[in-house]
Tab-separated table of C-alpha atoms in Angstrom:
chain	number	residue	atom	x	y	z
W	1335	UNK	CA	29.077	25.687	16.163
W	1336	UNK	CA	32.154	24.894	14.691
W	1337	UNK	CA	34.717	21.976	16.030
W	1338	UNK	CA	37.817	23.431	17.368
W	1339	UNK	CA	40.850	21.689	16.344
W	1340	UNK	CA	42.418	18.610	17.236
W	1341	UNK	CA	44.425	18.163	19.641
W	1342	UNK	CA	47.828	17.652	18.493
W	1343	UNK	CA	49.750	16.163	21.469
W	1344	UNK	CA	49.083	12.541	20.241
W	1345	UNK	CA	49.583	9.892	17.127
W	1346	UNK	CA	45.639	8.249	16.797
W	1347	UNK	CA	46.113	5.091	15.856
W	1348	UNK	CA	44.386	3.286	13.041
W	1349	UNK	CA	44.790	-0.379	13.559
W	1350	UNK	CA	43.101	-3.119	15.962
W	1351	UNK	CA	39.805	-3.048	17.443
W	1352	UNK	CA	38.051	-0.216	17.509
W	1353	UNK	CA	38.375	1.445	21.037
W	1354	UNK	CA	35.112	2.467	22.595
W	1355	UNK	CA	34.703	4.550	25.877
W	1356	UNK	CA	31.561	3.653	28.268
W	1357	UNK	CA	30.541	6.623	30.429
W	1358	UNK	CA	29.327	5.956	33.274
W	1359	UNK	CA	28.039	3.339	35.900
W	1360	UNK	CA	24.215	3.092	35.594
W	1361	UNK	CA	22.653	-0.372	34.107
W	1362	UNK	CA	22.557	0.956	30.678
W	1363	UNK	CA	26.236	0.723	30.764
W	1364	UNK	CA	26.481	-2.427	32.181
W	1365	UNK	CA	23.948	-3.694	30.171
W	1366	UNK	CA	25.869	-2.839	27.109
W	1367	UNK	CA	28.962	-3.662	27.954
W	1368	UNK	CA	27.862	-7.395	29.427
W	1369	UNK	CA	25.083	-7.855	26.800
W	1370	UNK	CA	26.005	-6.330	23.525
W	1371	UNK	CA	29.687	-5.737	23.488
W	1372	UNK	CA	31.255	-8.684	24.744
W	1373	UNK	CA	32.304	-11.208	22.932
W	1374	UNK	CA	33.443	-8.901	19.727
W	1375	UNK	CA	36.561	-9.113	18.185
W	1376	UNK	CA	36.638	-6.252	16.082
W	1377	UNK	CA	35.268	-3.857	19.423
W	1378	UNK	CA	37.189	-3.314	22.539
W	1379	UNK	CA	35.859	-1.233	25.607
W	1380	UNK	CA	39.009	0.529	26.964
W	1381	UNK	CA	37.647	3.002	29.290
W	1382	UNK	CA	34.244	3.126	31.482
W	1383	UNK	CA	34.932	6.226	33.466
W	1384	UNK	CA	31.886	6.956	36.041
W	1385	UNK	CA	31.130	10.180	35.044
W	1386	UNK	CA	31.707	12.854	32.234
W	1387	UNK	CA	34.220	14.832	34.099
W	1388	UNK	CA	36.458	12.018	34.907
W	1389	UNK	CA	35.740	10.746	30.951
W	1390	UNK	CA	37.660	13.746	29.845
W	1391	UNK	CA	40.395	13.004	31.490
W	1392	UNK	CA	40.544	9.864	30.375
W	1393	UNK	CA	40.346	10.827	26.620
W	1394	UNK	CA	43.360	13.132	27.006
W	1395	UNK	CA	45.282	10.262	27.634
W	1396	UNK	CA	43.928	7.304	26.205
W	1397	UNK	CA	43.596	6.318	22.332
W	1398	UNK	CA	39.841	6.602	21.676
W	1399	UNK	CA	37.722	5.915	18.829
W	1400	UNK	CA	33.969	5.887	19.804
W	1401	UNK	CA	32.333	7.249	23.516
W	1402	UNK	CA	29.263	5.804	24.116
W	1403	UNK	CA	27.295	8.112	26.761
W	1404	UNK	CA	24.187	7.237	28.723
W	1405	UNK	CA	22.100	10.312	29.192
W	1406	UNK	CA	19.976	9.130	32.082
W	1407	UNK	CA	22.867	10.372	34.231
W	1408	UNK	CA	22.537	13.631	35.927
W	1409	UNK	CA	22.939	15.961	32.949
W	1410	UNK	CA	25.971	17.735	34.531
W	1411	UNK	CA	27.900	14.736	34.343
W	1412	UNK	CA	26.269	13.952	30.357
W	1413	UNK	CA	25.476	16.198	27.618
W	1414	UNK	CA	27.009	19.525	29.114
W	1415	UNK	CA	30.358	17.715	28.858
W	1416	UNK	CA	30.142	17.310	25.337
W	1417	UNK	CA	31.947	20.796	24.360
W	1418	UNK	CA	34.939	19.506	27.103
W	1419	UNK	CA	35.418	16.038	25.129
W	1420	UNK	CA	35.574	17.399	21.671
W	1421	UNK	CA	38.272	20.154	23.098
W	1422	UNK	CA	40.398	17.061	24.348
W	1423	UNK	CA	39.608	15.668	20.911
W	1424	UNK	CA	37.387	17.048	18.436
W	1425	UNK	CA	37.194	14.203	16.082
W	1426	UNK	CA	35.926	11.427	18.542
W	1427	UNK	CA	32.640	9.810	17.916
W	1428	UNK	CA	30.204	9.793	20.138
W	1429	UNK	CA	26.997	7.721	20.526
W	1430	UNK	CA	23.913	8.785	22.928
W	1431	UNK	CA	21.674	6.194	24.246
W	1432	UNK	CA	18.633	6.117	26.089
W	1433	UNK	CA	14.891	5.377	26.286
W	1434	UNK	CA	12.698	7.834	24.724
W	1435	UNK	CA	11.309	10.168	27.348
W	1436	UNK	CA	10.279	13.929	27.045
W	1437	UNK	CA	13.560	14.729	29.158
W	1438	UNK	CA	15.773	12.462	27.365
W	1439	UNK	CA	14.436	13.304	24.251
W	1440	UNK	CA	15.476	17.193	25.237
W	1441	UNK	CA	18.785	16.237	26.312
W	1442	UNK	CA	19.637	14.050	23.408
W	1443	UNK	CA	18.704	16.744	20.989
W	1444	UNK	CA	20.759	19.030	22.621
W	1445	UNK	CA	23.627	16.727	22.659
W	1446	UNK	CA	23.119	15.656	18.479
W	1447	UNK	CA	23.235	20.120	18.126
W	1448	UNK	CA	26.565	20.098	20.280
W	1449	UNK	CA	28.243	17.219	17.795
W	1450	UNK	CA	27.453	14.155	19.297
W	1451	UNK	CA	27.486	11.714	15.797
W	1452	UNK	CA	24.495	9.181	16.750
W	1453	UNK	CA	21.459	8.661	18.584
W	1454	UNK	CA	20.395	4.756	19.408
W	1455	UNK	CA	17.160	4.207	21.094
W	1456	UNK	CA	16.950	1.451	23.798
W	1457	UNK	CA	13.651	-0.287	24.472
W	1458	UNK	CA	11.844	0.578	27.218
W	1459	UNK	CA	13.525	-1.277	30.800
W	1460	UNK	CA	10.195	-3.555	31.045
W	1461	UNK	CA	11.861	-4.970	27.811
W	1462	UNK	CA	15.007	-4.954	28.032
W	1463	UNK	CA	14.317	-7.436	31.257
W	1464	UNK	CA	14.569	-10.266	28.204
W	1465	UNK	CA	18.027	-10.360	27.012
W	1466	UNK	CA	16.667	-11.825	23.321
W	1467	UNK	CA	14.994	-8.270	23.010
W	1468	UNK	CA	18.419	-6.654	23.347
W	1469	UNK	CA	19.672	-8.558	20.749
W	1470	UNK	CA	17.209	-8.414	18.139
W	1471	UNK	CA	16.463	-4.502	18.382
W	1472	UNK	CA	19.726	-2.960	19.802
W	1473	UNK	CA	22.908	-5.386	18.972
W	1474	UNK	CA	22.902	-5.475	15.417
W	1475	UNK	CA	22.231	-1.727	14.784
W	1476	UNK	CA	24.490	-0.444	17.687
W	1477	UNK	CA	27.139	-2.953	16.899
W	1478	UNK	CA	26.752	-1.604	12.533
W	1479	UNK	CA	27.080	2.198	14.170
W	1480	UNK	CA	29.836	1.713	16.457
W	1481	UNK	CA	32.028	0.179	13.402
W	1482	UNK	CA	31.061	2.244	10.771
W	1483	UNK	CA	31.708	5.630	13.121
W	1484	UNK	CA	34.546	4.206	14.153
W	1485	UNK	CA	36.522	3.505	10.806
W	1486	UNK	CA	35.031	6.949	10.027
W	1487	UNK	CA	37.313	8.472	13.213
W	1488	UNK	CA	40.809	6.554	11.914
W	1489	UNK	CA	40.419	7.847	8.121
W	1490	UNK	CA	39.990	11.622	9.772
W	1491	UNK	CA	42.342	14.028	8.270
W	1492	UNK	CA	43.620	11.442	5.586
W	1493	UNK	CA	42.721	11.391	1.693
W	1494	UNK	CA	40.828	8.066	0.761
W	1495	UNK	CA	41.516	6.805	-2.819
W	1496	UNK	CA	37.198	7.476	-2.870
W	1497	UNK	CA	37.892	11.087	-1.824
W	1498	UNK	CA	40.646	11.335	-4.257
W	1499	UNK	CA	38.445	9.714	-7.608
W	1500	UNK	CA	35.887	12.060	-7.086
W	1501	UNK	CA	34.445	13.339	-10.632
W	1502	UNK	CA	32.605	16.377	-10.767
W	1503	UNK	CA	30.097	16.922	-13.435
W	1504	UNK	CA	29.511	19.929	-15.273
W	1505	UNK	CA	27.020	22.588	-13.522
W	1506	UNK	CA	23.518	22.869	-15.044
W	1507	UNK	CA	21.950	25.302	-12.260
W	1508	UNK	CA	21.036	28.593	-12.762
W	1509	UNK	CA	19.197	29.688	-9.951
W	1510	UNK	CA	16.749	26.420	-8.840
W	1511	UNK	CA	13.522	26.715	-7.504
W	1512	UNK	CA	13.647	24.519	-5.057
W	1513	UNK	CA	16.599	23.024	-2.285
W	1514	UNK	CA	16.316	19.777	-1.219
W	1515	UNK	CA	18.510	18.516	1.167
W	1516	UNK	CA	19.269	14.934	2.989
W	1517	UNK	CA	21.303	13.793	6.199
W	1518	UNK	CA	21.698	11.505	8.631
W	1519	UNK	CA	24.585	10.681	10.936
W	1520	UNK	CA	25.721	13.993	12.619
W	1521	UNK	CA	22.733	15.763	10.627
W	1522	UNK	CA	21.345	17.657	13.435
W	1523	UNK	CA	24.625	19.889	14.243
W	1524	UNK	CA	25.237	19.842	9.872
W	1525	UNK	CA	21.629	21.369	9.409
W	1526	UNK	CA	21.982	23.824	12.028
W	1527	UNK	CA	25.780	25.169	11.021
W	1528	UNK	CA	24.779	26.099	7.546
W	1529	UNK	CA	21.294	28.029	8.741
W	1530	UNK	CA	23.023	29.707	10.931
W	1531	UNK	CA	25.207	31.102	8.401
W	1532	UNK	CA	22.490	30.894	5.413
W	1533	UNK	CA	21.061	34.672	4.890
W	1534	UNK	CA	17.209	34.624	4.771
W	1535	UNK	CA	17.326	36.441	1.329
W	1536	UNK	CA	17.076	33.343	-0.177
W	1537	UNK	CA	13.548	32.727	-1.341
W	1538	UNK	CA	13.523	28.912	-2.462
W	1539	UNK	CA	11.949	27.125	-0.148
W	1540	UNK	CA	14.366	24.117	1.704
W	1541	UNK	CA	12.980	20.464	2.246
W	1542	UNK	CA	14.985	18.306	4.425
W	1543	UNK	CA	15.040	14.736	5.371
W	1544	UNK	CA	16.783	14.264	7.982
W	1545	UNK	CA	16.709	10.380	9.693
W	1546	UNK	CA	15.697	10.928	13.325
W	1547	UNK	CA	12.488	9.029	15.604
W	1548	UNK	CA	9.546	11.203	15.437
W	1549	UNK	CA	10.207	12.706	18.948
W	1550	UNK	CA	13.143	14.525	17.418
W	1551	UNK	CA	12.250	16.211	14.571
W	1552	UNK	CA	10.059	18.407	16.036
W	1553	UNK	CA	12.599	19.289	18.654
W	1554	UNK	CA	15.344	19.732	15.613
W	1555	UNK	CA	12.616	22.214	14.212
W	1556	UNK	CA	12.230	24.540	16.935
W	1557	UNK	CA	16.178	24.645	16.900
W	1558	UNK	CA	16.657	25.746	13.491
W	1559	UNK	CA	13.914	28.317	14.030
W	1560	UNK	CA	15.525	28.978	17.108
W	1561	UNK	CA	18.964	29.375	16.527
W	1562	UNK	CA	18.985	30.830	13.125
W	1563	UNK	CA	16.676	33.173	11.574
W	1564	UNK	CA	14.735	30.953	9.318
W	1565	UNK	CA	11.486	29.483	9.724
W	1566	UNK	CA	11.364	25.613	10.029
W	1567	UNK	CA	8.621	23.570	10.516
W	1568	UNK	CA	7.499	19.920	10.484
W	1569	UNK	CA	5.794	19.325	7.066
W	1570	UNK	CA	2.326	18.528	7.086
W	1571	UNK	CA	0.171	16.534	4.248
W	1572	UNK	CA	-1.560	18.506	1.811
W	1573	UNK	CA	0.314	22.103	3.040
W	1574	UNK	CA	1.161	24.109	0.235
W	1575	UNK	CA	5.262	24.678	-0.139
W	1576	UNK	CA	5.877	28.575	0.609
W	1577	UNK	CA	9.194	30.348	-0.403
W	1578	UNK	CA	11.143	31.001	1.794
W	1579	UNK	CA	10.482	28.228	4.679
W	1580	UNK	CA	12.085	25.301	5.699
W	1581	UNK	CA	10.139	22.049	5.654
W	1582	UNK	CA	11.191	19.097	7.557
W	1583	UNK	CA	10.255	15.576	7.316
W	1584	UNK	CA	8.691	14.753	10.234
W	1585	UNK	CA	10.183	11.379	12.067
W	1586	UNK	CA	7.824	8.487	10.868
W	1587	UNK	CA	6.485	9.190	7.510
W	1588	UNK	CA	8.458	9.971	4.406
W	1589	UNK	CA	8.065	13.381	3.100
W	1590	UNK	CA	6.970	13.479	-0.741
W	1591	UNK	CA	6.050	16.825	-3.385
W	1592	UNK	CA	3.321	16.707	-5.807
W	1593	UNK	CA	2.114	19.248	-7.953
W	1594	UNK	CA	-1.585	20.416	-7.863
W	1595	UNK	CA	-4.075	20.397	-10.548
W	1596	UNK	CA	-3.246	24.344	-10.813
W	1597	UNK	CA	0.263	23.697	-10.782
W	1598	UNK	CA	0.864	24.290	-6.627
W	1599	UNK	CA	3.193	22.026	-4.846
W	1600	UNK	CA	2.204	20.738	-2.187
W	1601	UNK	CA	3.772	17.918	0.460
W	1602	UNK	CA	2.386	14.393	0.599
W	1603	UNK	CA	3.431	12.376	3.605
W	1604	UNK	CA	3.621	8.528	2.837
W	1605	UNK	CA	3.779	6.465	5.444
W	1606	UNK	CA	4.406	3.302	3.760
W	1607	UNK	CA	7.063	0.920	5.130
W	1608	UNK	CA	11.116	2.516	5.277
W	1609	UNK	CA	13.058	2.699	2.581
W	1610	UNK	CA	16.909	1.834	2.721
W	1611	UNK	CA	15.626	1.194	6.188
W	1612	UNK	CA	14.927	4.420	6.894
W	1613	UNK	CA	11.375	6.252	7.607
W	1614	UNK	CA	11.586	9.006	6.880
W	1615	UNK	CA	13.918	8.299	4.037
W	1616	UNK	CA	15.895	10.944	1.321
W	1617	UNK	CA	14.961	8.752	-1.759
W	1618	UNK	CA	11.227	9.645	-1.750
W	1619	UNK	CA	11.851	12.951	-0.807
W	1620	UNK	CA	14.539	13.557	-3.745
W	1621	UNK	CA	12.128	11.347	-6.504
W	1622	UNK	CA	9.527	13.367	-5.861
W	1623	UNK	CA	10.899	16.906	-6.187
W	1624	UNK	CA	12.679	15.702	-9.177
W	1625	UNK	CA	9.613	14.662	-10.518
W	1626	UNK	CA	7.327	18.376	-9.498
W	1627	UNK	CA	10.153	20.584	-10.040
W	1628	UNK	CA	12.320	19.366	-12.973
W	1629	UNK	CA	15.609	20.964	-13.670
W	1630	UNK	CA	14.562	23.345	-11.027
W	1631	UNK	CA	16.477	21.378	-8.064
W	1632	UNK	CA	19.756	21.635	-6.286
W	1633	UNK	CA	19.770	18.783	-3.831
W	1634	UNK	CA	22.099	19.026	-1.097
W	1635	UNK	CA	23.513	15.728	0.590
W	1636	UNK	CA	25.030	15.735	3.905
W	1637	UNK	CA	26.929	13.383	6.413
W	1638	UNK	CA	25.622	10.281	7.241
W	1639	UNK	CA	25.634	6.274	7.110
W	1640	UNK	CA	24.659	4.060	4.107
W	1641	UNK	CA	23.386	5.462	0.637
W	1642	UNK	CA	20.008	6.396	1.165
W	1643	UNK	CA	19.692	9.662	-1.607
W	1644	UNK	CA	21.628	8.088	-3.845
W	1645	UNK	CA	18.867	6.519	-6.017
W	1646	UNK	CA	16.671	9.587	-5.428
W	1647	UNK	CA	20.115	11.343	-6.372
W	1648	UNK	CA	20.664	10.028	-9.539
W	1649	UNK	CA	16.723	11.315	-10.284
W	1650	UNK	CA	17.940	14.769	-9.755
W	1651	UNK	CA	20.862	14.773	-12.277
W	1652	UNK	CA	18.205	13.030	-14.970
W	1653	UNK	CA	15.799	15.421	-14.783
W	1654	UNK	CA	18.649	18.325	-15.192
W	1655	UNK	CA	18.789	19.310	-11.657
W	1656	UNK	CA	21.915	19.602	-9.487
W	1657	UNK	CA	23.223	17.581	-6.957
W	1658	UNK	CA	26.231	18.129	-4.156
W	1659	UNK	CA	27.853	16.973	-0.904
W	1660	UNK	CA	29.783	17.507	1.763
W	1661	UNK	CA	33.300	16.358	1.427
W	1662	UNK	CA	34.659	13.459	3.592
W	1663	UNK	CA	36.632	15.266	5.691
W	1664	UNK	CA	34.467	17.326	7.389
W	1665	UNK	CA	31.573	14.931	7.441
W	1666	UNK	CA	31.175	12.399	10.670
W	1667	UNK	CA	30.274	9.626	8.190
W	1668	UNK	CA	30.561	10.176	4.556
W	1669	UNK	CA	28.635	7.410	3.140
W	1670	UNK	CA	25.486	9.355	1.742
W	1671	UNK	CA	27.616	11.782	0.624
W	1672	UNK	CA	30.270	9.783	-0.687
W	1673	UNK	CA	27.542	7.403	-2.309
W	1674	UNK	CA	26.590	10.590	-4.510
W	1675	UNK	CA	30.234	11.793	-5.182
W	1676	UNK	CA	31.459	8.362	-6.107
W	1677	UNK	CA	28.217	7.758	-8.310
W	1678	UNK	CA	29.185	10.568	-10.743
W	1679	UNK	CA	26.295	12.682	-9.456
W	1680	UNK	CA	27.395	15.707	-7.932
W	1681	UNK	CA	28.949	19.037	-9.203
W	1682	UNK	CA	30.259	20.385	-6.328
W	1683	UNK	CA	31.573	18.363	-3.490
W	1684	UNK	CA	32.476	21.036	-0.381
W	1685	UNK	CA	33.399	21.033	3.262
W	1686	UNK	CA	30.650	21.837	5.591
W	1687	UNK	CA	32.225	25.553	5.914
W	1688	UNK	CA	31.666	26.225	2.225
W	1689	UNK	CA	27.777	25.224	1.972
W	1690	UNK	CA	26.378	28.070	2.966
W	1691	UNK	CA	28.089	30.576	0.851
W	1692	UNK	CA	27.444	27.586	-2.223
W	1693	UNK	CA	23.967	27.865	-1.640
W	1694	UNK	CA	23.680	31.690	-1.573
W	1695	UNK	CA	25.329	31.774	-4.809
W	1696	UNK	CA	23.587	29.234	-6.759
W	1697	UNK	CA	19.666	30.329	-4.896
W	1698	UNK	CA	20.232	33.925	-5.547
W	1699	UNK	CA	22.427	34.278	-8.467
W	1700	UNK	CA	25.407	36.273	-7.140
W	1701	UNK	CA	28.813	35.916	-8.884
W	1702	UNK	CA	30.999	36.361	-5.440
């Protein structure tokens, strides 16, 4: 699904606090805004509307940077109003929260696929009932996404001097063997534009690592089956790698290659402690295919926070593969990304529109 465009009827500003909208009126809310928010300079909540419907009126007049949404209200009033917020603006970010339950596990998915940036987890209300457990396992990282998506929203539509230095290396791809690809922060919706658009004549297989709690990636999965016609499945330990089938990490354990005695691959999932915080994490994922398949790799790196891929990256490019991005512009967060470009690694850095038809060219060798 593809953003529609901005609206134009208003100047977004990019100084002061960042401006965060609370929807709705249910403890989560309260607990956030009370518990986490207050008290932050750099953060300002400057709408709580009650409901979704009423929070899109409120974002057509109000100078918004980051909507924070509770999902445990009714989902009328939650996730179906994402496609309403991003036609009052299409370039706010916005942050689900909730426990991890079947049902909000289903809604929050659905909400990630619609263009929702972020999902935070809360702990479960039993613990949440001592405020010290909000603090040391919600604050810091909700406070970290809330800033970084929100300096994200004000550089929208404007060239950074990062975008701008960009240096492209030379192209050493042929056709690869393998695609390996890596995302985080608006991942979900990212991954499921370009298969959509991705024709199944490709026969590389695709490994992704994409950072999500284990109850998602099996739900992000049967979407990109779903939704596009490609075959995606969680990767299992010791499966053999088939062309032409998307393997994704599943949430929890980091998703490795290794080559058989009789020269299969096959995955290896590692479930030793995160790396760059992260479990599953890109780095592992992006060593070890540089390591099995050589010069045979074109490693993809989407939108998301911090620079997790980058070492895993820079693996790629010394072992003669290929790496590329997304372009800032079109990515929710471009620090993974950006980490690559601005590293010297990449050979093609593309808006999110572009992939696709990249990736057809370079898997099956077409000239146009």
């Amino acid at each position: 699904m593809v953003k529609p465009p901005s609206s134009p009827s208003r100047q977004h500003s990019a100084s002061g606090p960042i401006r965060i909208m609370l929807i709705g009126d249910s403890a989560i809310i309260g607990e956030l805004k009370s518990g986490v928010l207050d008290g932050q300079d750099e953060l300002a909540v400057v709408a709580n509307p009650f409901n979704g419907n009423a929070a899109v009126g409120r974002l057509k007049c109000n100078d918004i940077d980051v909507v924070i949404m509770d999902i445990g209200m009714k989902e009328a009033e939650g996730v179906d109003t994402l496609p309403a917020l991003f036609r009052a603006d299409a370039e706010v970010k916005v942050i689900i929260v909730s426990t991890l339950s079947f049902s909000n596990v289903k809604a929050a998915m659905k909400g990630l696929l619609e263009g929702a940036a972020e999902f935070v987890a809360l702990p479960s209300p039993s613990r949440r009932l001592n405020k010290a457990r909000i603090g040391g396992e919600l604050r810091g990282d909700l406070i970290a996404t809330i800033k970084s998506l929100g300096l994200a929203r004000r550089k929208t539509g404007r060239e950074t001097k990062a975008a701008a230095a960009v240096v492209l290396r030379r192209h050493t791809i042929t056709r690869p063997d393998v695609i390996a690809i890596g995302s985080s922060t608006g991942g979900p919706k990212a991954l499921l534009d370009i298969f959509k658009r991705l024709p199944t004549n490709i026969k590389q297989p695709v490994l992704i690592t994409q950072h999500l709690p284990a109850a998602f990636t099996v739900t992000l999965a049967a979407s990109i089956t779903r939704e596009s016609r490609w075959k995606c499945v969680e990767g299992k330990d010791g499966e053999e790698i088939q062309k032409g089938t998307v393997y994704l990490a599943p949430g929890g354990f980091h998703m490795e290659v290794v080559s058989s005695a009789g020269g299969k691959k096959l995955i290896r999932l590692n479930n030793g402690p995160p790396v760059n915080f992260c479990k599953p994490s890109v780095d592992p994922m992006f060593l070890s295919i540089a390591k099995a398949y050589g010069p045979g790799v074109l490693a993809l790196m989407l939108t998301g926070m911090g620079r997790d891929g980058f070492d895993g990256g820079k693996a790629v490019v010394n072992a003669g593969g290929t790496v590329i991005a997304q372009d800032e512009d079109s990515s929710i967060v471009w620090g993974m990304p950006g980490a690559v470009a601005m590293g010297g690694l990449c050979s093609a850095v593309l808006p999110l529109k572009d992939i696709p038809s990249y990736l057809r060219k370079a898997a099956t060798g077409a000239k146009a």
